[in-house]
Coordinates of C-alpha atoms in Angstrom, one line a residue:
M211 CA -0.1 -0.1 -0.2
D212 CA 1.6 3.6 -0.8
A213 CA 2.1 6.5 1.2
G214 CA -0.4 8.3 -0.2
R215 CA -3.6 5.9 1.0
K216 CA -2.0 4.8 4.3
R217 CA -2.3 8.6 4.7
H218 CA -5.8 8.8 3.8
Q219 CA -7.2 5.7 5.6
M220 CA -5.3 7.0 8.8
F221 CA -7.3 10.3 8.5
A222 CA -10.3 9.0 7.3
K223 CA -10.5 6.4 10.2
R224 CA -10.3 9.9 12.1
V225 CA -13.1 11.6 10.3
C226 CA -15.4 8.7 10.4
G227 CA -15.3 8.1 14.4
V228 CA -16.2 11.7 14.4
L229 CA -19.0 12.2 12.0
I230 CA -20.5 8.7 13.4
L231 CA -20.6 9.9 16.3
T232 CA -22.4 13.2 15.6
V233 CA -25.3 11.2 13.6
L234 CA -25.6 9.1 17.0
L235 CA -25.5 11.8 19.1
S236 CA -28.6 13.3 17.6
L237 CA -30.3 10.1 16.5
I238 CA -30.1 8.2 19.7
P239 CA -33.7 7.8 20.3
S240 CA -35.9 9.1 23.6
V241 CA -36.6 6.3 25.8
S242 CA -36.2 7.2 29.3
R243 CA -38.4 9.8 30.9
T244 CA -35.5 11.3 32.3
E245 CA -34.0 11.9 28.6
T246 CA -34.1 15.5 29.0
T247 CA -33.3 16.6 32.4
S248 CA -30.6 19.5 32.9
V249 CA -28.3 16.3 33.8
F250 CA -28.4 14.2 30.4
Q251 CA -28.3 17.4 28.7
E252 CA -24.5 18.2 30.9
G253 CA -23.5 14.9 30.0
V254 CA -23.8 15.8 26.2
E255 CA -22.3 18.7 26.2
Y256 CA -19.6 17.6 28.1
V257 CA -18.7 15.1 25.0
K258 CA -19.3 18.0 22.7
L259 CA -16.8 20.0 24.4
R260 CA -14.3 16.9 24.8
L261 CA -14.6 17.2 28.5
Y262 CA -14.4 13.2 28.5
P263 CA -14.0 12.2 32.8
Q264 CA -16.7 14.8 33.5
A265 CA -18.9 13.2 30.7
V266 CA -18.1 9.7 32.2
D267 CA -19.1 11.0 35.8
T268 CA -22.1 12.6 34.7
F269 CA -23.8 9.3 32.8
K270 CA -22.6 6.6 35.0
S271 CA -24.0 9.1 37.8
I272 CA -27.8 8.6 35.6
L273 CA -27.0 5.0 35.8
S274 CA -26.8 4.4 39.4
Q275 CA -30.2 6.0 40.0
Q276 CA -31.4 4.2 36.5
P277 CA -29.0 1.3 34.9
T278 CA -31.6 0.6 32.4
H279 CA -31.5 4.5 31.2
V280 CA -30.5 3.8 27.5
N281 CA -29.4 6.9 26.2
A282 CA -27.3 7.0 29.3
L283 CA -25.2 4.1 28.9
F284 CA -25.2 4.9 24.7
Q285 CA -23.2 7.8 25.6
L286 CA -21.5 6.3 28.4
A287 CA -20.3 3.7 25.2
N288 CA -19.4 6.3 23.4
V289 CA -17.1 8.5 25.5
Y290 CA -15.4 5.1 26.4
K291 CA -14.8 5.1 22.7
L292 CA -13.5 8.3 22.0
Q293 CA -11.2 7.7 24.8
D294 CA -9.8 4.8 23.0
E295 CA -11.2 2.3 25.8
L296 CA -12.5 0.3 23.0
E297 CA -13.0 -3.3 25.2
L298 CA -14.8 -0.9 28.1
A299 CA -16.9 0.7 24.9
I300 CA -18.0 -3.0 23.7
E301 CA -18.9 -4.3 27.1
T302 CA -21.0 -1.1 27.3
F303 CA -22.9 -1.5 23.9
N304 CA -23.6 -5.0 24.4
K305 CA -25.2 -4.0 28.1
I306 CA -27.9 -2.1 25.7
F307 CA -28.7 -5.0 23.6
T308 CA -30.0 -6.8 27.0
I309 CA -31.9 -4.1 28.3
A310 CA -33.8 -3.3 25.0
A311 CA -35.3 -6.3 24.2
D312 CA -36.8 -6.6 28.1
L313 CA -37.8 -2.7 27.5
K314 CA -41.9 -2.5 28.1
N315 CA -44.0 -0.1 26.3
V316 CA -41.7 0.6 23.8
P317 CA -42.8 0.1 20.3
T318 CA -41.0 -2.6 17.9
P319 CA -40.0 0.2 15.6
T320 CA -37.5 2.3 18.5
K321 CA -36.2 -1.3 19.6
E322 CA -34.9 -1.5 16.2
R323 CA -33.7 1.9 15.8
I324 CA -31.8 1.1 19.1
H325 CA -30.0 -1.8 18.0
G326 CA -29.7 -0.7 14.8
L327 CA -27.0 2.6 16.2
T328 CA -25.6 0.2 18.4
H329 CA -24.6 -2.8 15.7
L330 CA -23.3 0.5 13.9
A331 CA -21.1 2.0 17.0
L332 CA -20.0 -1.6 17.2
A333 CA -19.1 -2.2 13.8
E334 CA -17.1 1.2 14.0
I335 CA -15.1 0.4 16.9
Y336 CA -14.1 -3.0 15.3
C337 CA -12.9 -1.3 12.1
K338 CA -10.7 0.8 14.3
Q339 CA -9.4 -3.0 16.2
S340 CA -9.2 -4.1 12.2
K341 CA -11.6 -7.0 12.7
L342 CA -13.3 -6.5 9.8
D343 CA -15.2 -10.0 9.3
I344 CA -17.2 -8.8 13.3
A345 CA -17.4 -5.0 12.0
E346 CA -19.2 -6.7 8.6
Q347 CA -21.6 -8.7 10.5
H348 CA -22.4 -5.6 12.6
A349 CA -22.9 -3.3 10.0
K350 CA -25.2 -5.6 8.0
E351 CA -27.0 -5.5 11.3
A352 CA -27.7 -1.7 11.4
A353 CA -28.3 -1.8 7.5
E354 CA -30.7 -4.3 8.1
R355 CA -32.3 -3.0 11.4
R356 CA -31.8 0.7 9.8
P357 CA -32.1 0.2 5.9
T358 CA -32.7 4.1 5.3
D359 CA -29.8 5.6 7.2
A360 CA -26.9 5.9 4.9
D361 CA -24.2 6.1 7.3
T362 CA -25.0 2.0 8.3
H363 CA -24.3 1.8 4.0
Y364 CA -21.5 4.2 4.2
R365 CA -19.8 1.5 7.0
L366 CA -20.2 -1.1 5.2
G367 CA -18.6 0.2 2.3
Y368 CA -16.4 1.2 4.1
I369 CA -15.5 -2.3 5.4
Y370 CA -15.5 -3.7 2.0
T371 CA -13.3 -1.3 0.6
H372 CA -10.9 -2.1 3.4
Q373 CA -11.7 -5.8 2.0
A374 CA -10.6 -4.7 -0.9
K375 CA -14.6 -6.2 -2.2
L376 CA -14.6 -3.4 -4.7
D377 CA -18.0 -4.9 -6.5
A378 CA -19.7 -5.2 -3.0
A379 CA -17.9 -1.7 -1.9
L380 CA -19.4 0.4 -4.6
A381 CA -23.2 -0.9 -4.6
A382 CA -23.1 0.0 -0.7
F383 CA -21.7 3.5 -1.2
K384 CA -24.1 3.6 -4.4
R385 CA -27.0 2.9 -1.1
T386 CA -25.4 5.1 0.9
L387 CA -25.7 8.7 -1.9
T388 CA -28.9 7.6 -2.4
R389 CA -30.1 8.2 0.7
N390 CA -27.6 11.5 1.1
P391 CA -26.2 12.4 -2.1
D392 CA -23.8 15.6 0.3
F393 CA -21.8 12.7 1.6
P394 CA -18.2 13.8 1.2
E395 CA -16.5 11.0 2.8
V396 CA -18.3 8.4 0.3
Y397 CA -16.5 10.5 -2.6
E398 CA -13.1 10.0 -1.2
W399 CA -13.4 6.4 -1.7
L400 CA -14.8 6.2 -4.8
G401 CA -12.3 8.0 -5.7
L402 CA -9.6 5.8 -4.0
I403 CA -11.6 2.3 -5.5
A404 CA -11.0 4.6 -8.8
L405 CA -7.1 4.2 -8.8
M406 CA -6.9 1.3 -7.6
R407 CA -8.8 0.1 -10.9
N408 CA -6.7 2.5 -12.4
E409 CA -9.1 4.6 -13.6
P410 CA -8.0 8.2 -13.1
Q411 CA -10.3 10.3 -14.8
Q412 CA -13.3 8.6 -12.8
A413 CA -10.9 9.7 -9.7
V414 CA -10.5 13.1 -10.4
A415 CA -14.1 13.4 -11.0
H416 CA -14.5 11.7 -7.5
Y417 CA -12.0 13.6 -5.7
Q418 CA -13.6 16.9 -7.1
T419 CA -16.9 16.4 -5.8
A420 CA -15.2 15.6 -2.2
I421 CA -13.0 18.8 -2.5
E422 CA -16.1 20.6 -3.1
K423 CA -18.2 19.3 -0.8
K424 CA -15.8 19.1 2.3
P425 CA -12.6 21.4 1.5
Y426 CA -10.8 20.7 4.2
V427 CA -9.5 17.2 3.3
Q428 CA -5.8 16.9 3.2
S429 CA -5.9 13.5 1.6
A430 CA -8.4 14.3 -1.2
Y431 CA -5.9 16.7 -3.1
Y432 CA -2.9 14.4 -2.5
N433 CA -5.0 11.4 -4.2
L434 CA -6.6 14.2 -6.8
A435 CA -2.5 14.9 -7.2
K436 CA -1.8 11.6 -8.3
A437 CA -4.8 10.8 -10.6
Y438 CA -3.8 14.0 -12.6
R439 CA 0.0 12.0 -12.6
L440 CA -2.0 9.4 -13.9
L441 CA -3.7 11.0 -16.7
G442 CA -0.4 13.0 -17.6
D443 CA -1.6 16.2 -16.2
T444 CA 1.3 17.8 -14.3
S445 CA 0.4 20.8 -13.9
A446 CA -2.6 20.1 -12.4
A447 CA -0.8 17.2 -10.6
T448 CA 1.4 19.9 -9.0
E449 CA -1.2 22.5 -8.3
Q450 CA -3.1 19.7 -6.0
L451 CA 0.1 18.6 -4.2
K452 CA 0.6 22.2 -3.3
L453 CA -3.2 22.5 -2.1
F454 CA -2.2 19.3 -0.3
H455 CA 0.5 20.9 1.5
Q456 CA -1.6 24.3 2.3
M457 CA -4.3 21.3 4.2
K458 CA -1.5 19.2 6.1
A459 CA 0.2 22.5 7.1
Y460 CA -3.7 23.5 8.9
Y461 CA -4.1 20.3 9.5
D462 CA -1.0 19.6 11.5
Q463 CA -1.3 22.8 13.6
T464 CA -5.2 22.2 14.5
Y465 CA -4.7 18.5 15.4
A466 CA -1.2 20.2 17.4
I467 CA -3.8 22.6 19.5
E468 CA -6.3 19.8 19.8
G469 CA -4.3 17.3 21.6
T470 CA -3.2 20.4 24.0
L471 CA -6.8 21.4 25.0
A472 CA -7.4 17.6 25.4
E473 CA -5.3 18.5 28.4
E474 CA -6.2 21.8 29.0
P475 CA -9.6 22.6 28.0
M476 CA -10.0 25.9 30.1
N477 CA -6.9 27.1 28.5
T478 CA -8.6 30.5 26.6
T479 CA -5.7 31.6 24.7
L480 CA -5.4 28.0 22.7
R481 CA -9.0 27.8 21.6
L482 CA -8.5 31.5 20.3
E483 CA -5.4 30.7 18.6
L484 CA -7.5 27.6 16.6
A485 CA -10.2 29.6 15.8
E486 CA -7.9 32.1 13.9
I487 CA -6.2 29.2 12.1
H488 CA -9.2 28.2 11.3
L489 CA -10.3 31.8 10.2
K490 CA -6.8 31.8 8.2
H491 CA -7.9 28.9 6.4
K492 CA -11.3 30.0 5.7
H493 CA -13.0 27.3 7.5
I494 CA -15.6 29.5 8.4
S495 CA -17.9 26.7 10.1
A496 CA -15.0 25.1 12.4
A497 CA -14.1 28.9 14.1
V498 CA -18.0 29.1 14.9
A499 CA -17.3 26.1 16.4
T500 CA -14.7 26.7 18.6
Y501 CA -15.5 30.2 19.7
Q502 CA -19.0 28.3 21.0
A503 CA -16.6 25.9 22.9
L504 CA -15.1 29.0 24.4
I505 CA -18.2 30.4 25.6
R506 CA -19.5 27.2 27.0
L507 CA -16.5 26.9 28.9
H508 CA -16.3 30.4 30.3
P509 CA -19.6 31.9 30.2
D510 CA -18.6 35.1 31.6
A511 CA -15.9 35.7 29.1
T512 CA -16.8 38.4 26.6
V513 CA -14.1 37.8 24.1
G514 CA -16.0 34.8 22.9
Y515 CA -19.3 36.6 22.5
D516 CA -16.6 39.5 20.8
K517 CA -15.3 37.2 18.1
L518 CA -18.7 35.7 17.2
G519 CA -20.2 39.3 17.0
R520 CA -17.5 40.1 14.4
L521 CA -17.5 37.1 12.8
Y522 CA -20.9 37.2 11.9
M523 CA -20.8 41.4 10.9
N524 CA -17.7 40.0 8.8
L525 CA -20.3 37.4 7.1
N526 CA -23.2 40.1 6.7
M527 CA -25.0 38.0 8.9
S528 CA -26.3 41.4 11.0
Q529 CA -28.7 39.6 13.0
R530 CA -26.9 36.9 14.0
A531 CA -24.1 39.0 14.9
I532 CA -26.2 41.7 17.2
P533 CA -27.5 39.6 20.0
F534 CA -23.3 38.5 20.2
F535 CA -22.5 42.3 20.8
L536 CA -25.7 42.9 22.9
K537 CA -24.1 40.3 25.3
V538 CA -20.6 41.4 25.5
L539 CA -22.7 44.5 27.0
E540 CA -24.7 43.1 29.4
L541 CA -21.4 41.6 30.7
N542 CA -19.4 44.9 30.5
P543 CA -21.5 48.1 30.2
D544 CA -18.0 50.3 30.0
V545 CA -16.8 48.8 27.1
V546 CA -17.6 51.8 24.5
E547 CA -16.8 49.3 20.8
P548 CA -20.2 47.1 20.9
H549 CA -22.3 50.0 20.8
L550 CA -20.4 51.5 17.5
R551 CA -20.7 48.1 16.2
L552 CA -24.6 48.1 16.7
G553 CA -25.2 51.3 15.6
W554 CA -23.5 50.1 12.5
L555 CA -25.8 46.7 12.6
Y556 CA -29.4 48.6 13.6
T557 CA -28.3 51.4 10.8
K558 CA -28.0 48.3 7.9
S559 CA -31.2 46.8 9.3
K560 CA -33.2 50.1 9.0
V561 CA -33.5 49.9 12.7
F562 CA -32.6 53.7 12.9
D563 CA -34.0 54.4 16.7
K564 CA -32.1 51.3 18.3
A565 CA -28.6 52.6 15.9
E566 CA -29.1 56.2 17.5
A567 CA -29.1 55.0 20.9
H568 CA -26.4 53.1 21.1
L569 CA -24.6 55.1 19.0
Q570 CA -25.5 58.7 21.6
T571 CA -24.4 56.0 24.4
A572 CA -20.5 55.4 22.5
I573 CA -20.8 59.4 22.7
K574 CA -21.3 59.8 26.2
K575 CA -18.6 57.5 26.9
M576 CA -16.4 59.4 24.0
P577 CA -17.5 62.8 23.1
Q578 CA -14.7 63.2 20.6
L579 CA -15.3 59.9 18.8
S580 CA -15.8 60.9 15.6
L581 CA -16.7 57.2 14.3
A582 CA -20.2 57.4 16.4
Y583 CA -20.5 61.1 15.3
H584 CA -20.4 59.4 11.7
G585 CA -22.9 56.6 12.5
L586 CA -25.3 59.3 13.1
A587 CA -25.2 61.4 10.1
E588 CA -25.5 58.7 8.5
I589 CA -29.0 57.3 10.4
Y590 CA -30.2 61.2 9.6
T591 CA -29.5 61.0 5.9
Q592 CA -31.1 57.9 5.5
Q593 CA -34.1 59.4 7.7
G594 CA -34.4 62.5 4.9
Q595 CA -33.2 64.9 8.1
I596 CA -30.3 66.8 6.3
Q597 CA -30.3 69.4 8.6
K598 CA -29.4 67.2 11.4
A599 CA -27.2 65.2 9.1
I600 CA -25.1 68.8 8.5
D601 CA -24.8 69.7 11.9
V602 CA -23.1 66.2 12.7
Y603 CA -20.8 66.5 10.1
Q604 CA -20.0 69.9 11.1
H605 CA -19.3 68.5 14.4
I606 CA -17.5 66.5 13.5
T607 CA -15.1 69.3 11.2
T608 CA -14.5 71.1 14.6
I609 CA -13.2 67.6 16.5
E610 CA -11.6 66.5 13.7
P611 CA -10.1 69.1 11.3
D612 CA -8.2 66.8 8.8
D613 CA -11.4 64.6 8.6
D614 CA -12.1 64.5 4.5
D615 CA -14.7 62.4 4.7
A616 CA -16.8 64.5 6.9
R617 CA -16.1 67.6 4.6
K618 CA -17.1 65.7 1.3
A619 CA -20.4 64.9 3.2
L620 CA -21.3 68.2 4.5
H621 CA -20.5 69.8 1.1
N622 CA -22.7 67.1 -0.8
L623 CA -25.7 67.8 2.0
E624 CA -25.4 71.2 1.6
R625 CA -25.6 71.0 -2.4
L626 CA -28.7 69.1 -1.5
K627 CA -30.3 71.5 0.4
Q628 CA -29.7 74.4 -1.1
S629 CA -31.0 72.4 -4.6
S630 CA -34.4 71.3 -2.6
Q631 CA -35.0 75.3 -1.4
T632 CA -34.3 76.2 -5.2
T633 CA -36.7 73.7 -6.5
R634 CA -39.6 74.7 -4.0

């Protein structure tokens, strides 16, 4: 097996583990009366934040009171899996089969769902252990019980590819895409199968689709370069290798920081650094998730809310940005900049009364702040209050004599006022 394929498979295993966990967190069925309690939700939150020891303690506390709480048991097993305590995870998942069989007044479809998701989780674990025959049996059970779930067929395709059962893998991946056409990992594996079958043109198409749907997976660029080399397109291969090295550097940076955060989850500086790296590579969703994690861990830290507000502001998503700047002011009423930003955001949304209120507050705190006056003048101009806008621009020229923008705006408004008076 060549180095590129090894890298692809190593990365894919890591990605797939996260992928399946996310699906399971959202799909585990509701069969317990206490599922929605704050304790259970707190445990789920710990998992999302990768605070695994706290998650283990939380789910164990639930199970000490309710040993048959399927959801808590499932989440506990998932945490063991994420901590690479695979034998303990297997033992815990297997308990679910016994408990599910004894559940009273639970509809058969719900039991099937429990069994299907548990088999799927076990299939993933046995893949990690390279016990592909056992993994295959669990994946088949999962697909039989949950035939409409794309993830069950994806897992089978993953296993068949590693077993070199390429026709079976292709069939499984086809079933996956029928259920979820936007499954980027499938296109990566289809690309790899095409390379294994010396079909570089098909490989190019698959890897291009994979990159389009999920641009931040380094192995796709490496293998796309390989496909181009096989086609004799040296220029395209070189470009993809360049992108591969960029993505690899990005991956190495984020992987290193995430490793440190696993040991120091409360490290604010590292989380901010991680978010900035994501933003540098235009991985917006990852940056947002990093800031959100920071807020959950440090709910009184203004920096997280401010960063999220700025991010949404830069994305021209005013309605999402506004609550974060309001939260900054709630936590620290003495800061001025959020008032400026809210003034701009409310002006953009034509909520002029709120915009003016924030800008006036900023001026009270910093009477020489010309930016706030510019905002006020803009509000008055948009509302057709020309004289009020003129007055504000005149004030700006007194506190900032070198402000050319204010002088030009003042000149234009005075001409507009004179013109309107002439035509009366």
